[in-house]
Amino acid sequence: VQVDPRVEALAARAHPATAIATGITIRRALNFTCPARCGIIYGFRRPPRVSDISDGRLKDLAAAAAPTICELGPLSGDSPNALKDCFEDTEPVRLSLRGVFCACACYQIVGGDQDAEVFPLAVFSFPIRSQVQEIPDMRATLAVPVAIQGMVVAVVEVDNHGDELWNEGEANVDLEYVGIEGYAYVP
């Protein structure tokens, strides 16, 4: 993983603002060979660092939770036990999606270590592209507002990758947009 040092310097200011996240928006890119289908949004209680990604801890957690996240859908229930087992001492809370009528699923991961600098904020799952005509943006209000200074998204499954492109290294894995709604708090 390589990061432009200028970008990292901007992200590590002396007193970064804290965002109070009250909602999330996920826009799936459909004009790519491999749009992301499922993933985890990690929240940070400090500015993210390159080492957060390069040391592999988030990758290991994402890999362990991936099979469960990929099975999420409209019939998964309000707090599936399999998802509870993925994230220690947490309670997954199904989020109501605003204006979306599809087989999408989004859960906020509530609880866990309240002092952890990095934590799983939410998981999401879109339906398989071949099963639906159009997949709208996934917008949800969080069950519990969360204070964060950054976030990282781990894509755990892509859709319709086409083996010929994947094997040639030309696949384009993408999410168009992942963001939070809320307000900023500057100390």
GROMACS .gro file of C-alpha atoms in nm:
model
  187
    1VAL     CA    1   0.000   0.000   0.000
    2GLN     CA    2   0.141   0.336  -0.099
    3VAL     CA    3   0.010   0.671   0.013
    4ASP     CA    4   0.114   1.013  -0.105
    5PRO     CA    5   0.300   1.176   0.190
    6ARG     CA    6   0.115   1.503   0.125
    7VAL     CA    7  -0.219   1.330   0.178
    8GLU     CA    8  -0.098   1.158   0.494
    9ALA     CA    9   0.028   1.493   0.630
   10LEU     CA   10  -0.314   1.649   0.575
   11ALA     CA   11  -0.484   1.359   0.754
   12ALA     CA   12  -0.257   1.388   1.060
   13ARG     CA   13  -0.313   1.750   1.158
   14ALA     CA   14  -0.252   1.850   1.520
   15HIS     CA   15  -0.620   1.882   1.618
   16PRO     CA   16  -0.839   1.710   1.364
   17ALA     CA   17  -1.211   1.765   1.384
   18THR     CA   18  -1.426   1.484   1.512
   19ALA     CA   19  -1.727   1.386   1.305
   20ILE     CA   20  -2.040   1.282   1.486
   21ALA     CA   21  -2.176   1.025   1.244
   22THR     CA   22  -2.554   0.996   1.246
   23GLY     CA   23  -2.594   0.818   0.913
   24ILE     CA   24  -2.405   0.645   0.634
   25THR     CA   25  -2.434   0.649   0.256
   26ILE     CA   26  -2.293   0.380   0.028
   27ARG     CA   27  -2.310   0.419  -0.348
   28ARG     CA   28  -2.224   0.111  -0.547
   29ALA     CA   29  -2.047   0.166  -0.877
   30LEU     CA   30  -2.217  -0.030  -1.153
   31ASN     CA   31  -2.008   0.077  -1.451
   32PHE     CA   32  -1.706  -0.126  -1.348
   33THR     CA   33  -1.605  -0.486  -1.402
   34CYS     CA   34  -1.615  -0.572  -1.030
   35PRO     CA   35  -1.839  -0.346  -0.822
   36ALA     CA   36  -1.809  -0.413  -0.450
   37ARG     CA   37  -2.096  -0.621  -0.317
   38CYS     CA   38  -2.019  -0.662   0.055
   39GLY     CA   39  -1.795  -0.487   0.302
   40ILE     CA   40  -1.708  -0.354   0.645
   41ILE     CA   41  -1.678   0.012   0.739
   42TYR     CA   42  -1.420   0.063   1.014
   43GLY     CA   43  -1.440   0.375   1.228
   44PHE     CA   44  -1.136   0.548   1.378
   45ARG     CA   45  -1.128   0.746   1.702
   46ARG     CA   46  -0.804   0.904   1.574
   47PRO     CA   47  -0.682   0.992   1.225
   48PRO     CA   48  -0.617   0.678   1.013
   49ARG     CA   49  -0.256   0.582   0.943
   50VAL     CA   50  -0.103   0.381   0.660
   51SER     CA   51   0.004   0.119   0.915
   52ASP     CA   52  -0.363   0.053   0.997
   53ILE     CA   53  -0.395  -0.110   0.657
   54SER     CA   54  -0.045  -0.243   0.603
   55ASP     CA   55  -0.017  -0.439   0.931
   56GLY     CA   56  -0.298  -0.677   0.831
   57ARG     CA   57  -0.519  -0.671   1.144
   58LEU     CA   58  -0.816  -0.515   0.964
   59LYS     CA   59  -0.764  -0.747   0.669
   60ASP     CA   60  -0.769  -1.053   0.900
   61LEU     CA   61  -1.090  -0.938   1.068
   62ALA     CA   62  -1.252  -0.870   0.730
   63ALA     CA   63  -1.148  -1.212   0.597
   64ALA     CA   64  -1.291  -1.388   0.901
   65ALA     CA   65  -1.624  -1.201   0.880
   66ALA     CA   66  -1.659  -1.213   0.499
   67PRO     CA   67  -1.861  -1.539   0.469
   68THR     CA   68  -2.117  -1.414   0.720
   69ILE     CA   69  -2.144  -1.067   0.567
   70CYS     CA   70  -2.195  -1.213   0.219
   71GLU     CA   71  -2.496  -1.409   0.343
   72LEU     CA   72  -2.677  -1.100   0.475
   73GLY     CA   73  -2.999  -1.005   0.304
   74PRO     CA   74  -3.355  -0.892   0.365
   75LEU     CA   75  -3.437  -1.208   0.564
   76SER     CA   76  -3.135  -1.194   0.796
   77GLY     CA   77  -3.331  -1.061   1.091
   78ASP     CA   78  -3.266  -0.770   1.323
   79SER     CA   79  -2.951  -0.909   1.490
   80PRO     CA   80  -2.824  -1.232   1.335
   81ASN     CA   81  -2.626  -1.457   1.571
   82ALA     CA   82  -2.366  -1.535   1.305
   83LEU     CA   83  -2.281  -1.164   1.283
   84LYS     CA   84  -2.255  -1.139   1.663
   85ASP     CA   85  -1.993  -1.415   1.654
   86CYS     CA   86  -1.777  -1.216   1.409
   87PHE     CA   87  -1.728  -0.914   1.633
   88GLU     CA   88  -1.657  -0.981   2.001
   89ASP     CA   89  -1.889  -0.828   2.265
   90THR     CA   90  -2.100  -0.645   2.008
   91GLU     CA   91  -2.462  -0.628   1.907
   92PRO     CA   92  -2.534  -0.588   1.537
   93VAL     CA   93  -2.836  -0.362   1.479
   94ARG     CA   94  -3.016  -0.377   1.144
   95LEU     CA   95  -3.046  -0.028   1.000
   96SER     CA   96  -3.355   0.089   0.815
   97LEU     CA   97  -3.259   0.192   0.466
   98ARG     CA   98  -3.406   0.522   0.348
   99GLY     CA   99  -3.582   0.504   0.014
  100VAL     CA  100  -3.434   0.165  -0.082
  101PHE     CA  101  -3.654  -0.124  -0.177
  102CYS     CA  102  -3.409  -0.399  -0.268
  103ALA     CA  103  -3.235  -0.696  -0.111
  104CYS     CA  104  -2.973  -0.473   0.051
  105ALA     CA  105  -2.871  -0.516   0.414
  106CYS     CA  106  -2.681  -0.285   0.648
  107TYR     CA  107  -2.601  -0.340   1.016
  108GLN     CA  108  -2.437  -0.107   1.265
  109ILE     CA  109  -2.198  -0.289   1.498
  110VAL     CA  110  -2.280  -0.149   1.843
  111GLY     CA  111  -2.078  -0.209   2.160
  112GLY     CA  112  -1.741  -0.374   2.175
  113ASP     CA  113  -1.433  -0.212   2.324
  114GLN     CA  114  -1.532   0.152   2.380
  115ASP     CA  115  -1.165   0.250   2.414
  116ALA     CA  116  -1.051   0.090   2.088
  117GLU     CA  117  -0.898   0.336   1.843
  118VAL     CA  118  -1.022   0.129   1.547
  119PHE     CA  119  -1.355  -0.050   1.550
  120PRO     CA  120  -1.606  -0.208   1.310
  121LEU     CA  121  -1.874   0.058   1.256
  122ALA     CA  122  -2.104  -0.116   1.007
  123VAL     CA  123  -2.130  -0.399   0.756
  124PHE     CA  124  -2.322  -0.392   0.429
  125SER     CA  125  -2.435  -0.626   0.156
  126PHE     CA  126  -2.582  -0.546  -0.185
  127PRO     CA  127  -2.768  -0.804  -0.394
  128ILE     CA  128  -2.588  -0.978  -0.679
  129ARG     CA  129  -2.592  -0.752  -0.983
  130SER     CA  130  -2.749  -1.014  -1.211
  131GLN     CA  131  -3.052  -1.045  -0.978
  132VAL     CA  132  -3.166  -0.682  -0.996
  133GLN     CA  133  -3.211  -0.418  -1.263
  134GLU     CA  134  -3.103  -0.117  -1.061
  135ILE     CA  135  -2.938  -0.083  -0.722
  136PRO     CA  136  -2.997   0.256  -0.559
  137ASP     CA  137  -2.773   0.423  -0.303
  138MET     CA  138  -2.783   0.264   0.040
  139ARG     CA  139  -2.862   0.538   0.294
  140ALA     CA  140  -2.929   0.461   0.659
  141THR     CA  141  -2.958   0.644   0.989
  142LEU     CA  142  -2.730   0.494   1.253
  143ALA     CA  143  -2.902   0.341   1.556
  144VAL     CA  144  -2.639   0.502   1.781
  145PRO     CA  145  -2.446   0.817   1.676
  146VAL     CA  146  -2.069   0.759   1.675
  147ALA     CA  147  -1.775   1.000   1.713
  148ILE     CA  148  -1.505   0.928   1.454
  149GLN     CA  149  -1.202   1.100   1.304
  150GLY     CA  150  -1.175   0.875   1.001
  151MET     CA  151  -1.292   0.558   0.837
  152VAL     CA  152  -1.166   0.278   0.612
  153VAL     CA  153  -1.378   0.046   0.400
  154ALA     CA  154  -1.282  -0.318   0.350
  155VAL     CA  155  -1.443  -0.477   0.045
  156VAL     CA  156  -1.500  -0.845   0.127
  157GLU     CA  157  -1.675  -0.957  -0.192
  158VAL     CA  158  -1.710  -0.822  -0.545
  159ASP     CA  159  -1.978  -0.894  -0.799
  160ASN     CA  160  -1.953  -1.048  -1.146
  161HIS     CA  161  -1.578  -1.021  -1.182
  162GLY     CA  162  -1.550  -1.216  -1.505
  163ASP     CA  163  -1.261  -1.461  -1.474
  164GLU     CA  164  -1.091  -1.348  -1.795
  165LEU     CA  165  -1.050  -0.990  -1.663
  166TRP     CA  166  -0.964  -1.106  -1.311
  167ASN     CA  167  -0.689  -1.338  -1.432
  168GLU     CA  168  -0.538  -1.070  -1.657
  169GLY     CA  169  -0.523  -0.819  -1.370
  170GLU     CA  170  -0.758  -0.575  -1.543
  171ALA     CA  171  -1.052  -0.601  -1.304
  172ASN     CA  172  -1.165  -0.275  -1.145
  173VAL     CA  173  -1.293  -0.329  -0.790
  174ASP     CA  174  -1.482  -0.022  -0.682
  175LEU     CA  175  -1.735   0.152  -0.463
  176GLU     CA  176  -1.838   0.488  -0.599
  177TYR     CA  177  -1.887   0.655  -0.261
  178VAL     CA  178  -1.891   0.571   0.109
  179GLY     CA  179  -1.954   0.857   0.345
  180ILE     CA  180  -2.109   0.963   0.670
  181GLU     CA  181  -2.381   1.210   0.748
  182GLY     CA  182  -2.376   1.408   1.067
  183TYR     CA  183  -2.191   1.708   1.200
  184ALA     CA  184  -1.839   1.813   1.296
  185TYR     CA  185  -1.711   1.884   1.643
  186VAL     CA  186  -1.390   2.085   1.665
  187PRO     CA  187  -1.234   2.105   2.015
   0.00000   0.00000   0.00000
